[in-house]
Coordinates of C-alpha atoms in Angstrom, one line a residue:
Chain O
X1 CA -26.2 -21.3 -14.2
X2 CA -27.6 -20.2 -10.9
X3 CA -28.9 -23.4 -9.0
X4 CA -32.1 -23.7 -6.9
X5 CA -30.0 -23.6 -3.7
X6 CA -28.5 -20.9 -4.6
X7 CA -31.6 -19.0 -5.9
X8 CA -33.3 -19.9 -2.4
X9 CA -30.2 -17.8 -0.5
X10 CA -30.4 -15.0 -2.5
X11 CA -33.9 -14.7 -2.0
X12 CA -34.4 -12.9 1.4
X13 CA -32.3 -9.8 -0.3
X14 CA -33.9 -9.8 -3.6
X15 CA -37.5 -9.3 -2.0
X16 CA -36.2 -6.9 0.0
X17 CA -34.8 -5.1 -2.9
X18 CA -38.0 -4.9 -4.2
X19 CA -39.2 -3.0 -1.0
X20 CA -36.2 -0.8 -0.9
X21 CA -37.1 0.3 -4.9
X22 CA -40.3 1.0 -4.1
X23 CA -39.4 3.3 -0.8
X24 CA -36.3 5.1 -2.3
X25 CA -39.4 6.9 -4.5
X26 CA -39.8 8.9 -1.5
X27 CA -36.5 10.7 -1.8
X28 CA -35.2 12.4 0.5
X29 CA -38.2 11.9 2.8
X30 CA -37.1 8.2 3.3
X31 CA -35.6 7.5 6.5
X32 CA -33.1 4.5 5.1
X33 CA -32.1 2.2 8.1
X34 CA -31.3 -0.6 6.3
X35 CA -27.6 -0.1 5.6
X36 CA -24.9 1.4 7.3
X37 CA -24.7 4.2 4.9
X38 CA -23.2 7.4 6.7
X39 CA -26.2 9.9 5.4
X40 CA -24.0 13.1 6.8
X41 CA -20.9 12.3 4.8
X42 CA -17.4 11.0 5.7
X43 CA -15.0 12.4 7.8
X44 CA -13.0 14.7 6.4
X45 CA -9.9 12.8 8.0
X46 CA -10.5 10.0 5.5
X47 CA -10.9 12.5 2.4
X48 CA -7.9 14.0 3.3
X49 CA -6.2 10.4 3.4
X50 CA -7.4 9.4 0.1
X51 CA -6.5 13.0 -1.1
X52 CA -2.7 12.4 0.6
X53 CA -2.4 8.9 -1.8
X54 CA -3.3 10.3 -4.8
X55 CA -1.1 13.6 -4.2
X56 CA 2.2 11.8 -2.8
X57 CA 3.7 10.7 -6.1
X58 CA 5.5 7.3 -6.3
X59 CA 7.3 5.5 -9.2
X60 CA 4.6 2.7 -10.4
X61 CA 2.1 3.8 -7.9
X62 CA -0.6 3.5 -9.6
X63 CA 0.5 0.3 -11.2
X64 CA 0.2 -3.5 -10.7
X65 CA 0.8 -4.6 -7.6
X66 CA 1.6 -8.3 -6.3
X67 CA -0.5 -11.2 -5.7
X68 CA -1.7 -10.5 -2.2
X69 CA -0.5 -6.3 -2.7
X70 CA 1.9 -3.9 -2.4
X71 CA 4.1 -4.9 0.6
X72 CA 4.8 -1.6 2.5
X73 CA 0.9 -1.7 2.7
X74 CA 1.1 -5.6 4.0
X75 CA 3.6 -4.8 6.7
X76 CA 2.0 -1.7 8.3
X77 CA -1.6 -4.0 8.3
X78 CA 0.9 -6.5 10.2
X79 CA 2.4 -4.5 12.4
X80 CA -1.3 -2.7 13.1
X81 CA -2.8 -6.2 14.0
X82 CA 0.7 -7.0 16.2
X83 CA 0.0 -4.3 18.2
X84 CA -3.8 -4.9 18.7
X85 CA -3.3 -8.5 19.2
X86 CA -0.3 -8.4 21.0
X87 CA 1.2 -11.0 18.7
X88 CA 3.8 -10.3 15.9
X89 CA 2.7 -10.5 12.4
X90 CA 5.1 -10.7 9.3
X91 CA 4.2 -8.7 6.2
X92 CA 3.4 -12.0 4.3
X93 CA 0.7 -12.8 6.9
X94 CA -1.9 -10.4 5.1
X95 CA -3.2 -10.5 2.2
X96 CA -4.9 -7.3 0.6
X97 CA -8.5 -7.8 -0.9
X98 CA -11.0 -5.6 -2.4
X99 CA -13.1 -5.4 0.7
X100 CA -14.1 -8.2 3.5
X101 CA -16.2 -9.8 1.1
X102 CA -13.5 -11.2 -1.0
X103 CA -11.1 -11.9 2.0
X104 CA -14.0 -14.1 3.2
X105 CA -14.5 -16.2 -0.2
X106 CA -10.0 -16.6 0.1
X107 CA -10.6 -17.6 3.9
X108 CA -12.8 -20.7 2.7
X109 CA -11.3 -21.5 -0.2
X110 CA -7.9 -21.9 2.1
X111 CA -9.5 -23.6 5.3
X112 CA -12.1 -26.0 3.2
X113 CA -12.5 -27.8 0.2
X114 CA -15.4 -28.7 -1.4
X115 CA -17.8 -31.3 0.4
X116 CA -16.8 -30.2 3.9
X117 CA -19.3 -28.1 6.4
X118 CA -18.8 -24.8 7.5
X119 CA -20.5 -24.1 10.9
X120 CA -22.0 -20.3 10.7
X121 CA -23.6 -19.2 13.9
X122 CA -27.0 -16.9 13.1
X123 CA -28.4 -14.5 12.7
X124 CA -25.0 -13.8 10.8
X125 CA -23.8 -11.4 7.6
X126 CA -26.1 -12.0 5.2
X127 CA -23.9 -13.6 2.5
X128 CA -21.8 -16.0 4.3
X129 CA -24.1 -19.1 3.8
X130 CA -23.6 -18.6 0.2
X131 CA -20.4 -18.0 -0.3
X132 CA -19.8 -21.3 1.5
X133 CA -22.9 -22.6 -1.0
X134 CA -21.1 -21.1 -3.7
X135 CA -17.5 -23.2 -2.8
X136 CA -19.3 -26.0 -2.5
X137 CA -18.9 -26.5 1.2
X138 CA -22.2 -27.1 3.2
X139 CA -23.3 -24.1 5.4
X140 CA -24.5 -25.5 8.5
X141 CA -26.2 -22.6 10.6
X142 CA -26.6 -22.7 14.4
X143 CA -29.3 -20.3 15.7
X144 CA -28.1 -18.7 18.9
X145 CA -30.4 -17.6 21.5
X146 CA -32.6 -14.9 21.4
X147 CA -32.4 -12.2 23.1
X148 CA -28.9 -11.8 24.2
X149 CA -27.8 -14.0 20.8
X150 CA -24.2 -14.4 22.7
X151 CA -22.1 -17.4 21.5
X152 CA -23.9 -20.9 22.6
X153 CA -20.9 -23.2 22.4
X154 CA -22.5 -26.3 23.4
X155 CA -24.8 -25.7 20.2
X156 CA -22.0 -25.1 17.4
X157 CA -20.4 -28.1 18.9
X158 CA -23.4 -30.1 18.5
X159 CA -23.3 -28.9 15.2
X160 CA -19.1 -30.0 14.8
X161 CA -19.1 -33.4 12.0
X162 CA -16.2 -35.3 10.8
X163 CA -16.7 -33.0 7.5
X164 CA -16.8 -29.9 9.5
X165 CA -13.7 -27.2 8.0
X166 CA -14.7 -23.8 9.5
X167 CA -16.5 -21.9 11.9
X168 CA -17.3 -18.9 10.5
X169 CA -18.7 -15.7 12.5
X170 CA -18.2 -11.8 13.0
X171 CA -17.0 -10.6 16.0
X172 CA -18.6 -8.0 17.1
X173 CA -21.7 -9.4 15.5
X174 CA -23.6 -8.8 12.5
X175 CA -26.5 -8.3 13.0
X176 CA -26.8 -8.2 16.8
X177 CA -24.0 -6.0 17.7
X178 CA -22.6 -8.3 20.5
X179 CA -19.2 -8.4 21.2
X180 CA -17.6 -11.7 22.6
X181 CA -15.2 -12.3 25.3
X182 CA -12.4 -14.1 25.9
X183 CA -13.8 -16.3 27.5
X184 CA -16.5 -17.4 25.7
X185 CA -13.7 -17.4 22.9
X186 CA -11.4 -19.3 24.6
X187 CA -14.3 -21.9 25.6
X188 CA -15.0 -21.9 21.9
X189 CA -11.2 -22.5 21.0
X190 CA -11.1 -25.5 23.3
X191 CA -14.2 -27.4 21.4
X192 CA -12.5 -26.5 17.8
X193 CA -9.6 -27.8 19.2
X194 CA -11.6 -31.1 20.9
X195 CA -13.5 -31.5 17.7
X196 CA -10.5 -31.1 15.5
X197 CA -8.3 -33.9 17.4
X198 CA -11.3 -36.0 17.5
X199 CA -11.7 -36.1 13.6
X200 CA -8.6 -35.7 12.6
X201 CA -9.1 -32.5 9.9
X202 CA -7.9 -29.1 10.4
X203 CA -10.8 -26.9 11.6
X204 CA -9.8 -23.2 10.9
X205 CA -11.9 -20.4 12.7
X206 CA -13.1 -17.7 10.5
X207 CA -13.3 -14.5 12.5
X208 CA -14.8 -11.6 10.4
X209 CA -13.4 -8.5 12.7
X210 CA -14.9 -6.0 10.1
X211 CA -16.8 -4.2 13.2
X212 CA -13.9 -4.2 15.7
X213 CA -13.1 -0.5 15.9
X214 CA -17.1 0.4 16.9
X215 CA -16.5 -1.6 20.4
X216 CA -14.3 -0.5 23.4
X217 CA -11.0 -1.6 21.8
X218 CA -10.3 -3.0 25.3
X219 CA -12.9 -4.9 25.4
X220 CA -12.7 -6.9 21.7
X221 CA -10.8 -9.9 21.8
X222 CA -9.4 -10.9 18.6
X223 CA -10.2 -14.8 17.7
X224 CA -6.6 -15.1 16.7
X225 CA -5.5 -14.2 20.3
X226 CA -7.2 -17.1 21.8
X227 CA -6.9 -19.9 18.4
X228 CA -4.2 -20.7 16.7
X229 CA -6.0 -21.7 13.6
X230 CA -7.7 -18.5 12.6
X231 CA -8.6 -16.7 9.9
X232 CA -8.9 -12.9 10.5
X233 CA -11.0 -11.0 7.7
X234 CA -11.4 -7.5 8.4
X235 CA -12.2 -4.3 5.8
X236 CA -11.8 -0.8 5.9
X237 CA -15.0 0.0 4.5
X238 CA -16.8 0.2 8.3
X239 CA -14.9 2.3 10.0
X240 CA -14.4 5.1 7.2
X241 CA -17.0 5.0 5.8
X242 CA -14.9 3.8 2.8
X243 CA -17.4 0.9 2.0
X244 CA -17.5 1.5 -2.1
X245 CA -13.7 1.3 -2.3
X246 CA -13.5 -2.1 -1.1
X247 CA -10.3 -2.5 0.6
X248 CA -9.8 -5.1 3.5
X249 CA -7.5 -8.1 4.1
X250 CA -7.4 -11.5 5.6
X251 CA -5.0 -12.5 7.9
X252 CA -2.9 -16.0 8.9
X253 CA -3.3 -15.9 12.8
X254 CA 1.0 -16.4 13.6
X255 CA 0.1 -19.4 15.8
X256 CA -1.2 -21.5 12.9
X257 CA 0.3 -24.5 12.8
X258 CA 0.7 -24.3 8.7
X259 CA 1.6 -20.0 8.7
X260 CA 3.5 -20.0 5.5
X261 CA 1.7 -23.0 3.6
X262 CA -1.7 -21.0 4.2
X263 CA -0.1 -17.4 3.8
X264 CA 0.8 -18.6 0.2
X265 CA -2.1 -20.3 -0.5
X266 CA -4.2 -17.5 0.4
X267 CA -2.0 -15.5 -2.4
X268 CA -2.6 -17.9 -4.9
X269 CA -6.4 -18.0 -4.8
X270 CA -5.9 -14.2 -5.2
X271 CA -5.0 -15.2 -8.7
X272 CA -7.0 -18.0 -9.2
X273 CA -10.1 -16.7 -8.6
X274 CA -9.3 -13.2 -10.3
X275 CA -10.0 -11.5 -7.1
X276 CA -6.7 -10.0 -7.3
X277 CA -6.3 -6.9 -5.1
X278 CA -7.7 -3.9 -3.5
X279 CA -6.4 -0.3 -6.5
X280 CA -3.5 0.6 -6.1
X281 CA -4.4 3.5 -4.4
X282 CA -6.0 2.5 -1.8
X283 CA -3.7 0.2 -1.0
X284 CA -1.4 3.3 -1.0
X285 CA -3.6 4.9 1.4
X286 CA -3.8 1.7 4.3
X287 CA -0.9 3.0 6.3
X288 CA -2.6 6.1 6.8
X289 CA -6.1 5.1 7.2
X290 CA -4.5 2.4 10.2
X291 CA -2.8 5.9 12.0
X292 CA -6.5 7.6 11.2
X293 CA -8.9 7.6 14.7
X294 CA -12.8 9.2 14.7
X295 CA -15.0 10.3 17.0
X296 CA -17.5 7.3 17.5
X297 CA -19.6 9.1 20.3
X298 CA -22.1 10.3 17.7
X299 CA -22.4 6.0 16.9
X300 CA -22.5 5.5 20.5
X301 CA -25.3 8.0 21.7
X302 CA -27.4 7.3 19.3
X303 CA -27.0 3.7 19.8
X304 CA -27.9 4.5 23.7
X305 CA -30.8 6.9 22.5
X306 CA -32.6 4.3 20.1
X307 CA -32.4 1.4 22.4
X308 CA -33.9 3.1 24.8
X309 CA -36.7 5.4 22.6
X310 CA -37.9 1.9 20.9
X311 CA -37.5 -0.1 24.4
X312 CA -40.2 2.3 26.1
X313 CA -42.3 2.3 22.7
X314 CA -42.8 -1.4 23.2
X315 CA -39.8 -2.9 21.2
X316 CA -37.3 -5.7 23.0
X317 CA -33.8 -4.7 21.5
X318 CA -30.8 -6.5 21.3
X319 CA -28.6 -5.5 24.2
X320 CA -26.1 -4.6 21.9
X321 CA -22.2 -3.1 22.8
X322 CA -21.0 -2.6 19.3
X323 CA -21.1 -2.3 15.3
X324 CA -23.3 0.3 13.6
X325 CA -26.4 -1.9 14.0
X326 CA -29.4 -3.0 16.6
X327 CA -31.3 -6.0 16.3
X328 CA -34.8 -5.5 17.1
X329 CA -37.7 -8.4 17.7
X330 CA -40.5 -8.0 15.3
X331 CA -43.4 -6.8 17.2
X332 CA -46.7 -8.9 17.4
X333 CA -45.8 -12.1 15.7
X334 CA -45.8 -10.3 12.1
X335 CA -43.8 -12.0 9.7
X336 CA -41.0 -9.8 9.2
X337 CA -41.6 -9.0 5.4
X338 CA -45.1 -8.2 6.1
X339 CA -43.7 -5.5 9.2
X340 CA -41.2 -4.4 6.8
X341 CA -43.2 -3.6 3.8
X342 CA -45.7 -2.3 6.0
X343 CA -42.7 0.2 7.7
X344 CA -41.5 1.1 3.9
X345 CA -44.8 2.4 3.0
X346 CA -44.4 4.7 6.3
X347 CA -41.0 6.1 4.6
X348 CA -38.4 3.9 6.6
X349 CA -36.0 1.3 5.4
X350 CA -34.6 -1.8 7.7
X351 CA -33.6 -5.3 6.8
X352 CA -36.2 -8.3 7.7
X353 CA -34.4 -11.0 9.9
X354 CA -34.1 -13.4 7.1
X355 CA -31.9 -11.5 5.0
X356 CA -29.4 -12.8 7.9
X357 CA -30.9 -16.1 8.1
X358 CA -33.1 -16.0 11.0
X359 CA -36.3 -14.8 12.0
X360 CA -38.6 -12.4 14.1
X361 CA -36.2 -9.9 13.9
X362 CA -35.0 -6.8 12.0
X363 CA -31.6 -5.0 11.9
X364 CA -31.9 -0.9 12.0
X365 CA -28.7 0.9 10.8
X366 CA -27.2 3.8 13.6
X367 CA -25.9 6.1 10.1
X368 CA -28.5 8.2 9.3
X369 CA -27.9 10.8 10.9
X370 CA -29.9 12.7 13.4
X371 CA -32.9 13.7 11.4
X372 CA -33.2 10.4 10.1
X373 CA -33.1 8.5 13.5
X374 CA -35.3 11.2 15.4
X375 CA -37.9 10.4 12.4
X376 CA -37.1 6.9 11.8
X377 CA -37.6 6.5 15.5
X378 CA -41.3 8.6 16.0
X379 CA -42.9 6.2 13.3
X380 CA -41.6 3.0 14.2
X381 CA -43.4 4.0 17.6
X382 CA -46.7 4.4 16.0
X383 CA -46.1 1.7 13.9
X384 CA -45.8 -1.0 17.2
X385 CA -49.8 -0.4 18.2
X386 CA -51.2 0.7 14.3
Chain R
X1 CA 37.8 14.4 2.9
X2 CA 37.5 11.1 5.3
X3 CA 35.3 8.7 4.2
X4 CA 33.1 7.8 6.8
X5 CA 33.2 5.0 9.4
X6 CA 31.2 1.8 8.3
X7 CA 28.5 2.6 11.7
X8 CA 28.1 6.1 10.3
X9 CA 26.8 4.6 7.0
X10 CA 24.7 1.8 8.6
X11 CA 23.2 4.8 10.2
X12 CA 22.2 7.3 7.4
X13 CA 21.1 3.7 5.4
X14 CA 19.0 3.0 9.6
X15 CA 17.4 6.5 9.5
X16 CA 16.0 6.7 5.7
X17 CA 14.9 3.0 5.8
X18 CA 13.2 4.1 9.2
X19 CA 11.2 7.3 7.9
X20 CA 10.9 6.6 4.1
X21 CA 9.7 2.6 4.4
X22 CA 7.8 3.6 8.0
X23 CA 9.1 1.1 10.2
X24 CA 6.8 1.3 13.1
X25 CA 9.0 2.2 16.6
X26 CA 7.9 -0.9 18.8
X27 CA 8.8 -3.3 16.0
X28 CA 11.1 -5.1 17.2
X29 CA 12.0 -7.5 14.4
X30 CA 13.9 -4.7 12.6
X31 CA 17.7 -3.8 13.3
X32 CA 20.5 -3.0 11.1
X33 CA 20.7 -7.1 10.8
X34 CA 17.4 -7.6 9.2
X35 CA 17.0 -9.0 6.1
X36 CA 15.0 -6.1 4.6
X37 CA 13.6 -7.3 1.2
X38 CA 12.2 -10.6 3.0
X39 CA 10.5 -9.0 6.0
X40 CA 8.8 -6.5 3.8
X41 CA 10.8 -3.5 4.9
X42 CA 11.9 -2.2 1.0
X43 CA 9.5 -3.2 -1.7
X44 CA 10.9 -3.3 -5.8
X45 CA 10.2 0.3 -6.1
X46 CA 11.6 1.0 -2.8
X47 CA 15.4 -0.9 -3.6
X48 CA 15.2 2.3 -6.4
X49 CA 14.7 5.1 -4.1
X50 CA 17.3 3.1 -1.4
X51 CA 20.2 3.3 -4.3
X52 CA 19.0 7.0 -5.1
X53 CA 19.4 7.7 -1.3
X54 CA 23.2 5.8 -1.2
X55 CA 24.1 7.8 -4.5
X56 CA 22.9 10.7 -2.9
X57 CA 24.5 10.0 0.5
X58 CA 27.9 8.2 -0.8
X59 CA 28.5 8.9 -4.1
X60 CA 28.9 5.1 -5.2
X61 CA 27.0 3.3 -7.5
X62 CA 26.7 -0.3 -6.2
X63 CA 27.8 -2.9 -8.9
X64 CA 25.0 -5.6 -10.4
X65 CA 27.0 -8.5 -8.3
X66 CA 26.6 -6.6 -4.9
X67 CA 22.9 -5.7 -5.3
X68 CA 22.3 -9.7 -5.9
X69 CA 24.7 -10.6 -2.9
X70 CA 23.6 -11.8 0.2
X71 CA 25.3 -9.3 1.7
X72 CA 23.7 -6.4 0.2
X73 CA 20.0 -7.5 2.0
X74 CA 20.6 -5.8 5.7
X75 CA 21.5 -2.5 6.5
X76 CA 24.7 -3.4 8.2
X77 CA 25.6 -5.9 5.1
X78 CA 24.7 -2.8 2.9
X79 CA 27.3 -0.3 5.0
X80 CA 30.4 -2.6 4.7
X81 CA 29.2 -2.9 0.7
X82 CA 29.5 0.8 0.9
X83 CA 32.1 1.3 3.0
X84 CA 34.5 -1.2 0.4
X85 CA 33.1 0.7 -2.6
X86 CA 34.1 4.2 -1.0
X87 CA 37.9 3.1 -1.1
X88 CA 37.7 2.1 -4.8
X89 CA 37.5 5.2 -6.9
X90 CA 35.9 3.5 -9.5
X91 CA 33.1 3.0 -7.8
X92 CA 32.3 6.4 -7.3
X93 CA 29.7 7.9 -9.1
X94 CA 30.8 9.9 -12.0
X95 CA 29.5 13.2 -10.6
X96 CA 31.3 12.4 -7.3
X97 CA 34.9 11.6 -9.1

């Protein structure tokens, strides 16, 4: 049975479910913000990928594959994340889950055991706190500071106890679509590090990369570049567009000081937990989808042309350089339900702040597609002042 | 006709484990002495299609005790295997005899 804890996370999503219900009555006249669900379609690239892994017939290919999957697949996501890291991966240093989701319930399990703390910076992705919940690990979250909401070290080391496992976050963020540097990773690495010494327990970094491709590729710093002890969890989902076929990994950072031990406990909870892996075919289709590059100016121009419409309506946005999101303040103190049930009855969808654990906020989605961003945009303007 | 040199064979084996099992060209863990079964460059399915290939290629069926040797796990192991087996009619493929 569900317990109360539990019941309290879930919450936030559940009422806005009810909202989102309600609104999707409006059809096609609904501007949906909420998710980042690509309104005009996918790319043609990736249907022509998925079509390509179907068509290209292999003996067993669409047949079990091993615990942590199919290792042609592994070694091209290791020798992808060598080259964008600039540190060499082995093959067994990934392990293939359905989606980020999954790679993030095998991260914990492998970096915490039940009783410990995991640290989770917010406004984060809305279901890490209970996944943690869920493991039996304690999520202790660490509001970072409106309105830049850019790491605040000296607060998740404040927040570091002897039971503290993981720091978990995603980098670029979600929701505020802030990407971090290496510095303010590195600064980050040397208080894990500090904190770890001092209480004498492996503390592994989590680092959810699932919106790394929507940022200046020279400007996203990998956590595993600048900590040993990482955890990378990344999906494909994002950046194709591919989010309902739930394919992603999580990844042993080389430098770890226990590589192999992790890399084969990782496999292991794949069968444990019945998580198993991503089809067969789309694990067919990963080296491809890696080689597979889109146009993100369309993401990038309307990221530039929303900031800036809702900034001179009288909204303070989230300065944001990345992901498919913006973070917005709530305008005039409203509780954020209130403004977004009030918005829902106006046709458009976005997710209330406390569906990611904070408040006075809510997350707009950049996917919809010109028509829905141009009217999305017009009536969240007359919505500021009505 | 003169069997090929053992490089010539760690070659052919170098090219199709190159383009079939995509080894990426800045990787610079693989070479012909790579264990390939424990660095993920040939898969279960993919020791099928290699012995295909080297049937194809050579004509010689490799026996049970060389596909469990040590030897027969990098490319230049696999060349001498197939270099031996090319002087020993037997082990040519009945179609090849």
């Amino acid at each position: 049975m569900i317990d109360a804890a539990t019941l309290d996370l879930l919450r936030p999503l559940e009422e806005f479910e009810e909202i989102r219900r309600r609104a999707a009555r409006l059809g096609d006249r609904l501007c949906d913000l909420s998710y980042a669900n690509p309104y005009e379609g996918v790319q043609r690239g990736t249907r022509d990928v998925l079509r390509h892994a179907l068509d290209a017939e292999r003996l067993l290919d669409l047949q079990y594959t091993p615990f942590g999957g199919h290792t042609l697949a592994r070694r091209a996501v290791a020798d992808d994340l060598g080259e964008r890291q600039r540190i060499p991966y082995a093959f067994d240093d990934v392990v293939l889950t359905p989606g980020a989701m999954a790679a993030l319930h095998l991260a914990l399990r492998a970096s915490a055991t039940p009783g410990t703390e995991v640290v989770i910076p917010v406004p984060c992705w809305l279901d890490y706190p209970l996944y943690a919940l869920h493991l039996g690990l304690t999520p202790i979250t660490v509001p970072l500071p409106a309105p830049e909401f850019l790491l605040d070290i000296d607060a998740i080391e404040a927040a570091i106890t002897e039971r503290t496992s993981a720091i978990l976050l995603s980098n670029p963020s979600n929701p505020a679509g802030r990407s971090y540097s290496e510095d303010v990773l590195a600064r980050l690495s040397a208080v894990i590090a500090r904190a770890a010494h001092r209480i004498r327990r492996e503390i592994t970094l989590i680092s959810d990369e699932t919106h790394r491709d929507f940022t200046d590729a020279a400007s996203h710093c990998p956590g595993a570049r600048v900590h040993d002890t990482t955890l990378t969890v990344y999906s494909f989902g994002k950046y194709h567009f591919l989010q309902g076929q739930r394919v992603g990994y999580v990844a042993v950072a080389p430098g770890h000081p226990r590589r192999a031990a992790v890399a084969a406990e990782l496999v292991r909870w794949t069968r444990v937990t019945g998580i198993c892996t991503p089809t067969a075919l789309m694990q067919r289709a990963i080296p491809e989808l890696l080689a597979l590059r889109h146009d993100l100016s369309p993401i990038d121009a309307a990221r530039a042309w929303v900031s800036s419409e809702l900034r001179q309506a009288g909204y303070r946005v989230t300065p944001a350089d990345a992901t498919l999101f913006l973070y917005i303040e709530t305008p005039g103190a409203e509780p954020d339900f209130d403004f977004a049930r009030r918005l829902a009855t106006r046709g458009v969808l976005v997710l209330p702040a406390p569906v990611f654990h904070h408040s006075g906020h809510f997350r707009l989605a950049l996917t919809g597609g010109r028509r829905m961003l141009e009217t999305g945009v017009r009536i969240l303007g007359t919505t500021i002042n009505a | 006709m003169t069997a090929p040199h053992v490089s010539d064979v760690a070659a052919r084996i170098e090219t199709f484990v190159r383009e079939h099992f995509r080894v990426a060209g800045h990787d610079t863990r693989f070479s012909r002495r790579a264990p390939l079964f424990d660095l993920g460059y040939v898969d279960s399915v993919g020791v099928i299609e290699l012995l295909e290939f080297v049937n194809e290629q050579f004509g010689v069926r490799i026996p049970d005790e060389a596909l469990l040797s040590d030897e027969f796990t990098t490319i230049d192991g696999m060349a001498v295997v197939i270099r031996r087996l090319l002087d020993d009619p037997a082990s040519r493929s009945p179609q090849r005899r």
